[in-house]
């Protein structure tokens, strides 16, 4: 097992190193240029995201699809992950993470467009789509579509299920540490979570979207308010923190503490990697649920989908980063070697309610991620097999929630990281080879003013 873990870790170090960073960030920049910077329409996109397109094909509202996507995207990585990037790459990582989100808006836009462009109706009359259908119907690469779905179905059990369930279990066990031991708390938590997840996902995408529509805005606002309180407490350090972030993002001085490379290189590496992993632009997951949206043309949903990256990285990751950096400046005795501890110390500055806010944020973010990724996994399995395979997948999904709450996840983490990287590759191929189709529709609907037209 140790040998297998070492092999997987070596593969992950390669996949999530510079090759993946270059592929994803390069795609973000390429699509931004080719599509004439759709980021300019972000406020139009936000407005569309809260409107209903009732007389259009689809199973859920545009906001319902967005909420489900955000549920899967906004996870513990937005809280702990940003602090980890800062601990490894310094304060400058925050700016690189933010820039990755800004450029990633174009990629998330493109994924949403292709999802609607190539979606189909299944045997039950429901709209389904995603990278697998873009690969099959747009490029004739069904074999690559199958590979994408295999990677997606496996990755979902890790990053979208067991890892999140474990995060919830650990936080709840800390809250009730004086009442029961870790193993008992994990069993109880696992059972309750499995029951709740099963109750929600049995209703399919409409049920998942309904719950995510209610949960996502509440949890995001609650968490952001906590961040704002910390910034008010540290208000005298906000300007200094922003200056430090910008300065170290482009600093050519050598790293200290025995690390090799410049501050700029380390900040870019960890900031970009965290931004890419956090907002999932280019991963191919979000367009799976975007395909179920009620929308009259592909560009409308493309714009709505793009707001997912805006909220996830440009807003939530950025504000988390500023909170952590102001806390480091205000309390230099805080150790920067542990991302999780950095975050806990930052929220601990809020008297009485700081730790509960952080705990609540981690629990709700993780639970919503489980719901969102369950739909991604289901659609991947449906593409690979019969409808009854989805029912079997749901049963395994619920059981995995329970298992993830009670077991060590080092191996699961490693496998899911590898699958996440591998599922991105077919999706990037689809985006790049179909960029002409994306550009054509964008020109017609967005830049030529036909955004209200039906497809």
JSON list of C-alpha atoms in Angstrom, two decimals, residues 5 8-9 12 16 76-77 80-81 155 157-160 162-164 166-167 170 274 277 400 407-420:
[
{"chain": "A", "resi": 5, "resn": "UNK", "atom": "CA", "xyz": [0.54, 5.58, -2.39]},
{"chain": "A", "resi": 8, "resn": "UNK", "atom": "CA", "xyz": [-0.12, 7.85, -6.95]},
{"chain": "A", "resi": 9, "resn": "UNK", "atom": "CA", "xyz": [1.47, 10.81, -5.16]},
{"chain": "A", "resi": 12, "resn": "UNK", "atom": "CA", "xyz": [-0.43, 13.75, -8.61]},
{"chain": "A", "resi": 16, "resn": "UNK", "atom": "CA", "xyz": [-1.15, 19.14, -10.42]},
{"chain": "A", "resi": 76, "resn": "UNK", "atom": "CA", "xyz": [-13.76, 23.45, 2.33]},
{"chain": "A", "resi": 77, "resn": "UNK", "atom": "CA", "xyz": [-11.16, 24.52, -0.24]},
{"chain": "A", "resi": 80, "resn": "UNK", "atom": "CA", "xyz": [-8.97, 26.01, 4.42]},
{"chain": "A", "resi": 81, "resn": "UNK", "atom": "CA", "xyz": [-7.55, 25.82, 0.88]},
{"chain": "A", "resi": 155, "resn": "UNK", "atom": "CA", "xyz": [-13.53, 11.36, -8.65]},
{"chain": "A", "resi": 157, "resn": "UNK", "atom": "CA", "xyz": [-16.72, 9.52, -4.59]},
{"chain": "A", "resi": 158, "resn": "UNK", "atom": "CA", "xyz": [-13.56, 11.16, -3.32]},
{"chain": "A", "resi": 159, "resn": "UNK", "atom": "CA", "xyz": [-13.56, 14.94, -3.56]},
{"chain": "A", "resi": 160, "resn": "UNK", "atom": "CA", "xyz": [-17.36, 15.17, -3.74]},
{"chain": "A", "resi": 162, "resn": "UNK", "atom": "CA", "xyz": [-15.97, 10.87, 1.35]},
{"chain": "A", "resi": 163, "resn": "UNK", "atom": "CA", "xyz": [-13.59, 13.82, 1.81]},
{"chain": "A", "resi": 164, "resn": "UNK", "atom": "CA", "xyz": [-16.47, 16.21, 2.51]},
{"chain": "A", "resi": 166, "resn": "UNK", "atom": "CA", "xyz": [-14.98, 13.34, 6.76]},
{"chain": "A", "resi": 167, "resn": "UNK", "atom": "CA", "xyz": [-14.59, 17.11, 7.13]},
{"chain": "A", "resi": 170, "resn": "UNK", "atom": "CA", "xyz": [-14.22, 15.90, 12.24]},
{"chain": "A", "resi": 274, "resn": "UNK", "atom": "CA", "xyz": [-5.74, 26.89, -5.51]},
{"chain": "A", "resi": 277, "resn": "UNK", "atom": "CA", "xyz": [-8.97, 23.73, -7.98]},
{"chain": "A", "resi": 400, "resn": "UNK", "atom": "CA", "xyz": [-19.93, 6.16, 1.00]},
{"chain": "A", "resi": 407, "resn": "UNK", "atom": "CA", "xyz": [-12.40, 6.17, 8.07]},
{"chain": "A", "resi": 408, "resn": "UNK", "atom": "CA", "xyz": [-8.97, 7.55, 7.23]},
{"chain": "A", "resi": 409, "resn": "UNK", "atom": "CA", "xyz": [-8.95, 9.17, 3.82]},
{"chain": "A", "resi": 410, "resn": "UNK", "atom": "CA", "xyz": [-5.32, 9.54, 2.75]},
{"chain": "A", "resi": 411, "resn": "UNK", "atom": "CA", "xyz": [-5.75, 7.01, -0.06]},
{"chain": "A", "resi": 412, "resn": "UNK", "atom": "CA", "xyz": [-9.14, 8.44, -1.09]},
{"chain": "A", "resi": 413, "resn": "UNK", "atom": "CA", "xyz": [-7.65, 11.94, -1.24]},
{"chain": "A", "resi": 414, "resn": "UNK", "atom": "CA", "xyz": [-4.84, 10.78, -3.50]},
{"chain": "A", "resi": 415, "resn": "UNK", "atom": "CA", "xyz": [-7.10, 8.85, -5.89]},
{"chain": "A", "resi": 416, "resn": "UNK", "atom": "CA", "xyz": [-9.65, 11.66, -6.17]},
{"chain": "A", "resi": 417, "resn": "UNK", "atom": "CA", "xyz": [-6.95, 14.27, -6.82]},
{"chain": "A", "resi": 418, "resn": "UNK", "atom": "CA", "xyz": [-5.66, 12.14, -9.68]},
{"chain": "A", "resi": 419, "resn": "UNK", "atom": "CA", "xyz": [-9.15, 11.57, -11.13]},
{"chain": "A", "resi": 420, "resn": "UNK", "atom": "CA", "xyz": [-9.93, 15.30, -10.91]}
]
